[in-house]
XYZ file of C-alpha atoms in Angstrom:
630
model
C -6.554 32.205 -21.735
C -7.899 29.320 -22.566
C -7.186 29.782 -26.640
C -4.070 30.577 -26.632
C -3.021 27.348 -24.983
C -4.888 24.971 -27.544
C -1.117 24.317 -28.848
C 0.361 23.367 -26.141
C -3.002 21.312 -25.661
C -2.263 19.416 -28.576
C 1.311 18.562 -28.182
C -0.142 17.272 -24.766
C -2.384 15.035 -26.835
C 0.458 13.774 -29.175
C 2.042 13.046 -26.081
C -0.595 11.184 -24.554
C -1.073 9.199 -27.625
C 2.081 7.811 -27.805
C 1.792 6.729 -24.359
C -1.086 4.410 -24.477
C 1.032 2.225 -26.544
C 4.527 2.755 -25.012
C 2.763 2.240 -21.290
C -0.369 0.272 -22.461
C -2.729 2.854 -21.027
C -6.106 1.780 -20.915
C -8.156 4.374 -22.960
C -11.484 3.399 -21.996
C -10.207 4.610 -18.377
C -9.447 7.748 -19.306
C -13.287 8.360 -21.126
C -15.235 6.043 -19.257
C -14.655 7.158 -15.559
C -14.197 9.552 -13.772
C -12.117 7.253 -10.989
C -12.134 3.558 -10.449
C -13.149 1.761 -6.604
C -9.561 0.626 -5.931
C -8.695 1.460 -3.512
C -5.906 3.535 -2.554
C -3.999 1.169 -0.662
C -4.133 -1.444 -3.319
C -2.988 0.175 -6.309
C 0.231 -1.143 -6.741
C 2.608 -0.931 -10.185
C 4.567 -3.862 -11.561
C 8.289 -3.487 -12.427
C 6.982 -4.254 -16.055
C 4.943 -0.572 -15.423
C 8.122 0.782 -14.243
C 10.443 -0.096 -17.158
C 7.759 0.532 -19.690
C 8.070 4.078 -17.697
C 11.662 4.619 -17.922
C 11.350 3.648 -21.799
C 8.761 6.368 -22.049
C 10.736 9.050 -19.797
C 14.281 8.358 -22.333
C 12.526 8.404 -25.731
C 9.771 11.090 -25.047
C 11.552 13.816 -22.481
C 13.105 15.626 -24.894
C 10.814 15.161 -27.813
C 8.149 17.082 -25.778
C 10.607 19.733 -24.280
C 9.707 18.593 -20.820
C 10.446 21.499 -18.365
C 11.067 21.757 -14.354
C 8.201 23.676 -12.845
C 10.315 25.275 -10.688
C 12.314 27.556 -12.759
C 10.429 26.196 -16.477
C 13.883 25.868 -18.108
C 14.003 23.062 -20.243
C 15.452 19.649 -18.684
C 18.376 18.666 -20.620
C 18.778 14.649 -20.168
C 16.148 12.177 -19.302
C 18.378 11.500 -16.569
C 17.556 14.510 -14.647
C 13.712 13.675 -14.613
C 12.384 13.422 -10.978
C 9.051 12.985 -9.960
C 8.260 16.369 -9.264
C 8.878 16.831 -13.314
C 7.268 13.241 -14.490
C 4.016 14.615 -12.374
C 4.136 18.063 -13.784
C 4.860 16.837 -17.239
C 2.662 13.979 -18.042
C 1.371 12.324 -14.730
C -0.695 15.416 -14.244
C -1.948 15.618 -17.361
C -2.617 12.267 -18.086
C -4.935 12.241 -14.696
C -6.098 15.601 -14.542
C -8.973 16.623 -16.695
C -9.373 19.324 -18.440
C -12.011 22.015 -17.005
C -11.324 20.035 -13.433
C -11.493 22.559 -10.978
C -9.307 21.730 -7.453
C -9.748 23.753 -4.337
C -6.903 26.111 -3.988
C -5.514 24.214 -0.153
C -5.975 20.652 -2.265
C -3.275 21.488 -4.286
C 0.519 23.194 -4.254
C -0.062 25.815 -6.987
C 3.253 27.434 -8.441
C 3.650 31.555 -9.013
C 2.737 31.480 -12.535
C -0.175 29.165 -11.969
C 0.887 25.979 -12.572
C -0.103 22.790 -11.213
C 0.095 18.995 -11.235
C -0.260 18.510 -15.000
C -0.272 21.985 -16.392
C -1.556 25.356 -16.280
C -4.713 26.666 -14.182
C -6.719 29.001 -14.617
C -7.987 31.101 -11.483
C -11.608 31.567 -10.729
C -13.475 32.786 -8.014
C -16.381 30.569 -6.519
C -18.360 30.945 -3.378
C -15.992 33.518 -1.901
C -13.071 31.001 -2.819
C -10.106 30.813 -5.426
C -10.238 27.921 -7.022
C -8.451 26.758 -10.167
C -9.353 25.194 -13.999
C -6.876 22.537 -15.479
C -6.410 24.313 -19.098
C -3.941 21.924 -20.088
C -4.401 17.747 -20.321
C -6.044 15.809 -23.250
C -7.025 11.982 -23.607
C -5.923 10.368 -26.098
C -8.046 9.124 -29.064
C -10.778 11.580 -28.146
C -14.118 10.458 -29.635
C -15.137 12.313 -33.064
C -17.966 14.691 -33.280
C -17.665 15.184 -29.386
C -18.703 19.111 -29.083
C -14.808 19.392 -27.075
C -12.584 16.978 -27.650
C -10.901 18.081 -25.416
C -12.806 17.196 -22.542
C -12.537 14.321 -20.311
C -13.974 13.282 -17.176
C -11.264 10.940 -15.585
C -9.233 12.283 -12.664
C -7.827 9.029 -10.885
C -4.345 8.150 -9.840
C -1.741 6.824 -12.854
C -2.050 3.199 -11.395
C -5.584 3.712 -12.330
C -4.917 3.783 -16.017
C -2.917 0.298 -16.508
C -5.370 -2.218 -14.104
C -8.867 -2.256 -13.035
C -8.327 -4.610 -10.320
C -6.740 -4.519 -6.496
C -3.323 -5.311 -6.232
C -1.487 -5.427 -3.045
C 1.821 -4.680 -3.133
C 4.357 -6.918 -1.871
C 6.870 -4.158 -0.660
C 6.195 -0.920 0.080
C 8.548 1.761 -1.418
C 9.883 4.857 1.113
C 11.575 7.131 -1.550
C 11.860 11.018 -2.052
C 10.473 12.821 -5.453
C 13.538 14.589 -5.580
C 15.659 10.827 -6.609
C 15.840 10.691 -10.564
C 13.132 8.647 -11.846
C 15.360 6.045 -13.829
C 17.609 5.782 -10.852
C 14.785 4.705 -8.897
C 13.354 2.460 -11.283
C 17.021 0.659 -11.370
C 16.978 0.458 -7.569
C 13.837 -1.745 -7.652
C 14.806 -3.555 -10.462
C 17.659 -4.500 -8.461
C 15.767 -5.006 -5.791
C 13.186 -7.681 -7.065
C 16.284 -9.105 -8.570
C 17.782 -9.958 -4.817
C 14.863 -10.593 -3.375
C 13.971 -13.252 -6.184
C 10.322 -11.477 -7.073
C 10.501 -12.063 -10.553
C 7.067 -9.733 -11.656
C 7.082 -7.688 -8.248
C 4.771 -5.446 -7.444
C 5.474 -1.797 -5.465
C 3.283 0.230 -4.252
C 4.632 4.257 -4.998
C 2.640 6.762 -3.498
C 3.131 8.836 -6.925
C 1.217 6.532 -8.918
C -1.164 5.162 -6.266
C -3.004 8.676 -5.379
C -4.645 10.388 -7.425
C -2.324 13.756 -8.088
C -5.653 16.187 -8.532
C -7.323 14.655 -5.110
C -4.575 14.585 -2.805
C -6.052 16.105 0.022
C -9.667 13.325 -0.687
C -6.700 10.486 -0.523
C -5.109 11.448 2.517
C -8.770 12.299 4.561
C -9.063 13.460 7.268
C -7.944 10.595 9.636
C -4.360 11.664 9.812
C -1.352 9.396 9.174
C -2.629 6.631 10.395
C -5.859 6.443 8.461
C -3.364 7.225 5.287
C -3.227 4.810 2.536
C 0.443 5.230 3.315
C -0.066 3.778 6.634
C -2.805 1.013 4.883
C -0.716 0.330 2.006
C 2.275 -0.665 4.800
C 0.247 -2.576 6.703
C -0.214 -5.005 3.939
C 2.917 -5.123 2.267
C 5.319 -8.088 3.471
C 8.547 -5.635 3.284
C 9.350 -2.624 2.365
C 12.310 -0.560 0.606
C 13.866 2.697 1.651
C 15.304 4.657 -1.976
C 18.562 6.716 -0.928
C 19.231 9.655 -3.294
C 22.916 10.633 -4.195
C 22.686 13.150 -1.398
C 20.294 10.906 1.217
C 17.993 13.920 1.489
C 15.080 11.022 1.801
C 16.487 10.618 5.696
C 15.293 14.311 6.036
C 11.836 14.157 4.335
C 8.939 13.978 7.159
C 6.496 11.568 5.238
C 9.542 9.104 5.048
C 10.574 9.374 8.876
C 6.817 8.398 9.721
C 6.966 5.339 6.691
C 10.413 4.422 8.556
C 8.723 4.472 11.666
C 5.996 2.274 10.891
C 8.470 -0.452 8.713
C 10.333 -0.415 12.047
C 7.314 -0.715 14.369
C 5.627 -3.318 12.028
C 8.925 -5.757 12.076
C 8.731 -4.905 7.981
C 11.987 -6.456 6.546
C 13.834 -3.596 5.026
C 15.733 -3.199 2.767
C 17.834 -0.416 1.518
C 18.386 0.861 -2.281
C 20.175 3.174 -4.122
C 21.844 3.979 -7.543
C 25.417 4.500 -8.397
C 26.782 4.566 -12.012
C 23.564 3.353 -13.343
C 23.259 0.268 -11.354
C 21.226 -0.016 -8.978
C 22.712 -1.766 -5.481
C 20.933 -2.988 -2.052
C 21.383 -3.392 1.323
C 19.954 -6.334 3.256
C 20.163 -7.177 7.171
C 20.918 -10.617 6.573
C 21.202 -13.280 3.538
C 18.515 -12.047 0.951
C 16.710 -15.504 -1.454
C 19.450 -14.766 -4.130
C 22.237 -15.431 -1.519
C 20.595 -18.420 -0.868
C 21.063 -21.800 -1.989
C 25.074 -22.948 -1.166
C 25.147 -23.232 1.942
C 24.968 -20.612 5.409
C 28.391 -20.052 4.890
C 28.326 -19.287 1.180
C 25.078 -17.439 1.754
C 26.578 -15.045 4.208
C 29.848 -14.120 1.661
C 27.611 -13.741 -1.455
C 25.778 -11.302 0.800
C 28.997 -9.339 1.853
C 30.287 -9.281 -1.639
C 26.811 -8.094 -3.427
C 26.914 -5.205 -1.294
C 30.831 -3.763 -1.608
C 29.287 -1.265 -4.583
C 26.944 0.685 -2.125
C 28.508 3.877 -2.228
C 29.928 4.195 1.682
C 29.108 8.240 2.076
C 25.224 7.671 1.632
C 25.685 4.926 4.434
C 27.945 7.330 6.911
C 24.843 9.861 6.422
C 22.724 6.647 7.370
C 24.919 5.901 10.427
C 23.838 9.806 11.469
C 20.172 9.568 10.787
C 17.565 11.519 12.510
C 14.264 10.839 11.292
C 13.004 13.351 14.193
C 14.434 16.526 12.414
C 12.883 16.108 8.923
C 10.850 18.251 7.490
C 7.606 18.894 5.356
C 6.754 20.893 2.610
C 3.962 21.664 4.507
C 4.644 23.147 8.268
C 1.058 21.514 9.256
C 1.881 17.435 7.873
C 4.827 18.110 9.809
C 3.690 18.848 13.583
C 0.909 16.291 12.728
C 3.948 13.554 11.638
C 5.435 14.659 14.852
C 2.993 14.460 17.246
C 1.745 11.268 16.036
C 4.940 9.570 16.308
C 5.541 10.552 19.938
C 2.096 10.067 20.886
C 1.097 6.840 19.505
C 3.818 5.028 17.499
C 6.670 5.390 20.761
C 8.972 8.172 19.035
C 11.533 7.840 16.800
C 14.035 6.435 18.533
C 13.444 2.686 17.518
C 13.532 3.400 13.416
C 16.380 5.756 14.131
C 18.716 2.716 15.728
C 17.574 0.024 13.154
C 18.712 2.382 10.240
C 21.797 3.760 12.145
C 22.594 -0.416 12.443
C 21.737 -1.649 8.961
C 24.231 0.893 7.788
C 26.722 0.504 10.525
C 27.056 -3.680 9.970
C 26.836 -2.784 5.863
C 30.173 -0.366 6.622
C 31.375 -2.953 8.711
C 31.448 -5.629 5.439
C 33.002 -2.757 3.403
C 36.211 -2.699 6.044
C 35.177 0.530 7.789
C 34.639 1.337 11.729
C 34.647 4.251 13.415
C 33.121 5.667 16.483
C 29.875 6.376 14.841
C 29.038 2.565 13.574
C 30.710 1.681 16.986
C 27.960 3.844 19.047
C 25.049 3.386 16.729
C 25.905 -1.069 16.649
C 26.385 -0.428 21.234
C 22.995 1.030 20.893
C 21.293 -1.160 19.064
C 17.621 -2.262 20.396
C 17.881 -5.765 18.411
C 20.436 -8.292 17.659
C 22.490 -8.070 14.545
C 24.914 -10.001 12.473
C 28.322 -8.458 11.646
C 30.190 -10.393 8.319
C 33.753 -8.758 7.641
C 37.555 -8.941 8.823
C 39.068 -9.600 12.259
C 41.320 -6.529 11.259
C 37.586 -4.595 11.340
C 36.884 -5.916 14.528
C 39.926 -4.495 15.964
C 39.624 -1.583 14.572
C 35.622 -1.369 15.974
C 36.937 -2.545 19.532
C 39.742 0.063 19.544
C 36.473 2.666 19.027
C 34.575 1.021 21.687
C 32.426 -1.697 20.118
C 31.433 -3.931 22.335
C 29.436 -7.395 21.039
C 26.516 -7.777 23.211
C 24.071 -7.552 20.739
C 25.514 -9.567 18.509
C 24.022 -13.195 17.874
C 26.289 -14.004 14.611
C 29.700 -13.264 13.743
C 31.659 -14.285 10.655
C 35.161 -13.068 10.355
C 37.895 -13.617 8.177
C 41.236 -13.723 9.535
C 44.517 -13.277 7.621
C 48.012 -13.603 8.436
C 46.876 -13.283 12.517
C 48.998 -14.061 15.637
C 48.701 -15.700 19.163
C 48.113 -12.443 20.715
C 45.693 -10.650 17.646
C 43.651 -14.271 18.590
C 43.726 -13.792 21.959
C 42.152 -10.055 21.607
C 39.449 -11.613 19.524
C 38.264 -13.981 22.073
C 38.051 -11.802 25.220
C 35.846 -9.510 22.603
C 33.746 -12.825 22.087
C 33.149 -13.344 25.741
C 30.564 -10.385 26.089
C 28.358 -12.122 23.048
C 25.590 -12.292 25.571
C 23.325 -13.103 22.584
C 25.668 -14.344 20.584
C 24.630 -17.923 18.783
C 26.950 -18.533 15.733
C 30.700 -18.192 15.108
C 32.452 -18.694 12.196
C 36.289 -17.653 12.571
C 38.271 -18.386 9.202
C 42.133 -18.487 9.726
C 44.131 -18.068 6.445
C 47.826 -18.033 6.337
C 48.031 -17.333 9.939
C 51.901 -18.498 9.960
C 51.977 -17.313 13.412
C 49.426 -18.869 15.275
C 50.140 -21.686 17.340
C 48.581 -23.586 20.419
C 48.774 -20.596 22.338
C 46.145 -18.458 20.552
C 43.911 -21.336 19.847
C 43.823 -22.303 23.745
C 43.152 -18.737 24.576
C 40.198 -18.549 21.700
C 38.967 -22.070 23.262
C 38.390 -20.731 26.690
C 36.623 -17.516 25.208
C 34.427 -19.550 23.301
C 33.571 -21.777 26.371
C 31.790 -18.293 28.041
C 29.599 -17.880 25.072
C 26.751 -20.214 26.758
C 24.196 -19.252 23.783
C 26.832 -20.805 20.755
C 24.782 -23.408 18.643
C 26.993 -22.744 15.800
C 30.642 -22.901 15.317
C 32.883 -22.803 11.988
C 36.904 -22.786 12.734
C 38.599 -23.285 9.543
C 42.254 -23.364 10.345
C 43.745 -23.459 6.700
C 47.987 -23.743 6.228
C 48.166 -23.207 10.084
C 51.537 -24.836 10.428
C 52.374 -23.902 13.884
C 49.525 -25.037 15.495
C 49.763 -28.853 16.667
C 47.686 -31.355 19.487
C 47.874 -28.808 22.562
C 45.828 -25.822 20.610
C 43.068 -28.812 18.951
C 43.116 -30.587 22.950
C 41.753 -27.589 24.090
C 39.154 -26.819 21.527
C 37.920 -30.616 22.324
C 37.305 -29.294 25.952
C 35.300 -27.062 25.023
C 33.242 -29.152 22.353
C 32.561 -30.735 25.714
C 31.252 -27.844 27.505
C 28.972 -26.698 24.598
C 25.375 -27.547 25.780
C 23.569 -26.555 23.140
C 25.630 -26.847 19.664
C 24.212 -28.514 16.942
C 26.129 -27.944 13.628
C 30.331 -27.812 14.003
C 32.969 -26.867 11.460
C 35.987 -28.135 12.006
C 38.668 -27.639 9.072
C 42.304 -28.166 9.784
C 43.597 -28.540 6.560
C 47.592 -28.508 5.881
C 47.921 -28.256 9.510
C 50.705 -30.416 9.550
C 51.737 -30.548 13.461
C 48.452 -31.823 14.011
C 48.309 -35.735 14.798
C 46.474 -38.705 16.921
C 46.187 -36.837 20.014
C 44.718 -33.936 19.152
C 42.245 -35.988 17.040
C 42.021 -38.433 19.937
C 40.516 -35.225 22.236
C 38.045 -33.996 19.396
C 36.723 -37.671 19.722
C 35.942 -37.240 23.162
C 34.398 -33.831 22.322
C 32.437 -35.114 20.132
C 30.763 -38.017 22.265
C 30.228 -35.194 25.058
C 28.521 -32.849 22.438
C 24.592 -34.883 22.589
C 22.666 -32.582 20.674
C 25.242 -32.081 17.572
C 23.010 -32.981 14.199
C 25.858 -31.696 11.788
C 29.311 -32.209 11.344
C 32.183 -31.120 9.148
C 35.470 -32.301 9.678
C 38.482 -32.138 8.022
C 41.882 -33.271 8.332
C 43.203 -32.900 4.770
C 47.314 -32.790 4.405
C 47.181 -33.914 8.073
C 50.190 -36.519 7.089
C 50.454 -37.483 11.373
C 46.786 -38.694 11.711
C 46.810 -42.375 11.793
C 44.563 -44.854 13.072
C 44.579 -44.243 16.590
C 42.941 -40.950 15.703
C 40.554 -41.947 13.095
C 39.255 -44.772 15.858
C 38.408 -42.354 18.899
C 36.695 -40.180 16.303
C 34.708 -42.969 14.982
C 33.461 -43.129 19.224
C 32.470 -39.917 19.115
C 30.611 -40.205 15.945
C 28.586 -43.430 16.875
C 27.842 -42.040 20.253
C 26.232 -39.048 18.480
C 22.700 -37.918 17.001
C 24.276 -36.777 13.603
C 21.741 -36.317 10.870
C 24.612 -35.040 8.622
C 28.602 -35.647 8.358
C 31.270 -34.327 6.128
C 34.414 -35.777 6.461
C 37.656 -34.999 4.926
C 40.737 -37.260 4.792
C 42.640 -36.574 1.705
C 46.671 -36.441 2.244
C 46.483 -38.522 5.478
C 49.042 -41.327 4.077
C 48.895 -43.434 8.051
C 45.242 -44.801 7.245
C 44.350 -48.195 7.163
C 42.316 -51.083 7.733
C 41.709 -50.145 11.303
C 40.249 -46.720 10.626
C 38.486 -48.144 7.956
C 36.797 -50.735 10.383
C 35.964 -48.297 12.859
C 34.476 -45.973 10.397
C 32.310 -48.722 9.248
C 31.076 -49.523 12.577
C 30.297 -45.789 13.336
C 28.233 -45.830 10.493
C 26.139 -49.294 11.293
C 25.622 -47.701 14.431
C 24.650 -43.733 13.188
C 20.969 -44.129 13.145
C 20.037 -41.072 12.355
C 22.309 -40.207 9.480
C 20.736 -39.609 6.488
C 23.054 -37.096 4.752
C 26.962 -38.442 4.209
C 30.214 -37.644 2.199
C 33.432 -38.838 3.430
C 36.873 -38.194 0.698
C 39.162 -40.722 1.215
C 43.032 -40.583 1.152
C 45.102 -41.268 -2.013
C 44.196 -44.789 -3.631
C 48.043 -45.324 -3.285
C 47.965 -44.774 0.681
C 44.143 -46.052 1.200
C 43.849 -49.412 -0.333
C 40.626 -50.916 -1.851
C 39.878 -53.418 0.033
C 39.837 -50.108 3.229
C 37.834 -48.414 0.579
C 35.355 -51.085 0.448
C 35.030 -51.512 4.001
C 33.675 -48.012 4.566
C 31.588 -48.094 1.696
C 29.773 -51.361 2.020
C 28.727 -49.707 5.731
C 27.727 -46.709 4.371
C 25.412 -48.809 1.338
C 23.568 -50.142 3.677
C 22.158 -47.534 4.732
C 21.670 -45.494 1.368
C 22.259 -45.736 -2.110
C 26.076 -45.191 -3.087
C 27.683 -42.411 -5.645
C 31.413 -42.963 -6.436
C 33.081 -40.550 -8.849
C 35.555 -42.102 -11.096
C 37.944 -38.923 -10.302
C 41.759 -40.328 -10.421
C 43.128 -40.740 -7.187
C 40.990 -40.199 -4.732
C 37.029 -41.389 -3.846
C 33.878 -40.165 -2.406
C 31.490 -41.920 -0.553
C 28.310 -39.778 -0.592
C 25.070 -40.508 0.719
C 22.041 -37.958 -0.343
């Protein structure tokens, strides 16, 4: 009855009261209105809301003897609060008024009568059950009111800390079943990456009103949802994975997936592991950013090695098509929408199967499963990782023709391991960018690199290449030659990455070639080059290079040519006149050999050509100099 819960009323209240200053609940909300016009769709929550939330859930779960509504046993550790007990144990009751009566198919009512909030009371009304919230108190109630305990709002939670629109810039796919401080971790972590700074979410918990669910969703179906409007807005969106990924198998988040997927939403993907929260990007997120493509794309590798890899083999499985509903109905509607109007479920099924296949694929792990689900998928992708992956991938039937950008690193590889990895480079049918970075490969020679220069020849598409051979000592003149060759045949490349450092069989005539390359290659617009510990390159080389880089359209130019003792005047001449004649170089840095084996007077050659055309920085480091140009 409705007396012998007035205790339980009032701890509600106590409750309540506390959270208007941990949360900075509006209180006028909660008397003055029944429900605000926000609408649904733009009721998003700041990660300030969300970690004034978590504070809450720590300090206050226990203190109230917050219970699960499925079995009402006690929950031990704040840790263990979901969102199906943050709803039942002060969501609810913060929204839901008491003497609020819901229609008995507007809400999920438990055996014992619980609800969203509380306890109901059943009545009967026009031939209907319906049901009377008996527990749920403002707080600060206004004195002499004839029942203080009486209150007319019944909005969502969002409602209660704004009483404006916000849109939300990402949208948040999660299940209630994911602990509530794990989740708030995950999109802590998630703004972090994504550089948002005070981001704001919009979670369908908070945004709808829990005691007018079925008034939220109308009548329109999923597509008239504010799930569906609140999507359509967003810029991005971000799919939660529980410890046990049961959000893959959850109905509502098949058709959110579907949508992010149909929309072109960038997506990423969170989840929590040991209290930190870790995400997973398709590509370079803004806090990769900043050092470079290169940089970018290993920053990105290495922030992701702590996503736990069994949540992203049940990713590589996914089937949003079996998932269910906690109601039979939302399902078959779900279902039949999808196939009918939104093309199936095929489409979000590949682009999650592939954003967890290419994460595996960065964590040194292929099997057949990432093998199929990268053959099949409907978009390009980038793979970052090992050439020993790769292998491993080809040996289980990867093939790269979706591929448009490949960054490997290669350790300790062969003639014939190099050879492998350029026949798989020949089926790159999209593929656009390369980077291949040989360390300690004491094995490969000419051989390999001529076999790899003839694969990369067949990849028409290329407009990007980075080979960074690095203590390469076998390979010499014949391996560079051919690389030159196909500098030549690269129509459209426009940014090269040439590093041959300590590569010391390496001399004139190879350089002499890459010259020639490089006058052949017409739309190239930036160069890095590096010879460093080349002790063979002399003038001769340093001359035809200086051809190629007068003849070209270079905007920017590293060059490297520390530890090449030969240098002298006459590379330093030609260099000058390649840069009087670079007219469209604007960005510059060139390190010069040892001062002992590069005199000044060389020095100054190179330098007065480059002041000419902008200002000069030289760093007083001992024993060597750098000519930059910014």
């Amino acid at each position: 009855t409705l007396a012998a819960m007035k205790t339980d009323i009032m701890r509600c209240k106590e409750q309540l009261d506390e959270a208007v200053t941990t949360l900075d609940l509006h209180v006028e909300y909660l008397l003055n209105r029944e429900r605000s016009n926000i609408r649904t769709e733009l009721r998003a929550i700041s990660i300030t809301d969300l970690v004034r939330l978590s504070k809450f859930i720590t300090e206050k779960c226990a203190t109230y003897g917050w219970v699960d509504p499925r079995n009402n046993e006690v929950i031990d550790s704040a840790k263990e609060v979901n969102l199906y007990n943050l709803v039942y144990n002060f969501v609810g009751p913060v929204t839901a008024p008491v003497g609020h009566e819901v229609a008995e198919e507007a809400l999920v009512i438990g055996l014992d009568g619980e609800v969203p909030g509380g306890v109901a009371q059943e009545e009967q009304h026009d031939g209907r059950r319906r049901f009377r919230y008996v527990r749920g108190v403002p707080p600060g109630a206004k004195k002499g009111a004839s029942d203080p305990f009486v209150r007319t709002f019944s909005g969502s939670f969002a409602e209660l800390l704004f009483n404006r629109e916000r849109a939300a810039a990402y949208f948040v796919s999660h299940w209630w079943g994911e602990p509530v401080l794990d989740f708030v971790v995950c999109i802590q972590e998630h703004a972090k990456v994504h550089k948002l700074g005070e981001g704001l979410y919009w979670v369908c918990a908070y945004a709808n009103s829990q005691t007018h669910i079925a008034d939220e969703l109308g009548e329109g179906g999923p597509l008239e949802s504010p799930f569906f409007k609140a999507l359509q807005r967003a810029e991005g969106a971000v799919l939660v994975v529980d410890a046990t990924s049961t959000v893959t198998t959850r109905m509502w988040c098949g058709f959110e997936n579907v949508v992010i997927n149909r929309q072109g939403k960038d997506l990423a993907v969170a989840t929590a592991a040991g209290g930190c929260g870790h995400v997973l990007t398709i590509a370079p997120a803004p806090a990769d950013q900043g050092y470079g493509d290169t940089m970018a794309r290993e920053l990105h590798t290495q922030r992701q090695q702590g996503f736990p890899a069994d949540r992203l083999g049940k990713a590589v499985q996914t089937r949003l098509e079996e998932a269910v509903a906690s109601n039979p109905e939302d399902e078959k509607m779900i279902v039949d929408v999808v196939k009918d109007r939104l093309g199936g479920f095929d489409h979000a099924n590949a682009g999650l199967r592939v954003l967890a296949s290419v994460s595996l694929f960065g964590l040194e792990i292929a099997d057949s499963a990432t093998a199929k689900a990268l053959n099949e998928a409907p978009e390009p992708y980038e793979l970052f990782g090992t050439a020993k992956t790769l292998n491993t991938a080809t040996m289980c039937g990867l093939r790269l023709h979706m591929c448009n950008a490949l960054c490997l690193i290669c350790e300790k590889l062969g003639d014939t391991e190099v050879e492998a990895l350029g026949r798989g480079l020949e089926v790159g049918q999209v593929l656009t960018n390369v980077q291949l970075f040989f360390q300690g490969c004491n094995k490969l020679g000419d051989t390999g690199v001529q076999a790899l220069s003839r694969s990369l020849e067949a990849v028409k598409g290329l407009t990007t290449l980075t080979l960074q051979f690095q203590t390469c000592p076998k390979l010499g003149n014949t391996g560079v030659e051919a690389l030159s060759r196909g500098l030549a045949a690269a129509n459209n490349l426009t940014k090269l990455d040439l590093t041959f450092r300590d590569c010391k069989k390496l001399g004139d005539p190879g350089v002499v070639a890459l010259g020639h390359g490089l006058e052949a290659a017409k739309d190239l617009t930036r160069l890095v080059m590096s010879f460093s510990g080349c002790d063979k390159l002399g003038d001769a080389g340093v001359v035809a290079l200086s051809r190629g880089l007068a003849a070209s359209k270079l905007s920017c130019l590293q060059l490297d040519l520390r530890g090449c003792r030969r240098l002298g005047t006459t590379a330093a001449e030609s260099l000058s006149q390649a840069l009087e004649a670079s007219v469209y170089l604007r960005s510059m840095q060139i390190f010069f050999c040892d001062r002992h084996f590069f005199a000044d007077e060389n020095r100054g050659i190179v330098m007065e050509a480059a002041g000419e055309l902008r200002s000069i920085v030289v760093p007083k480091a001992s024993g060597r100099d750098v000519c930059s140009l910014q």
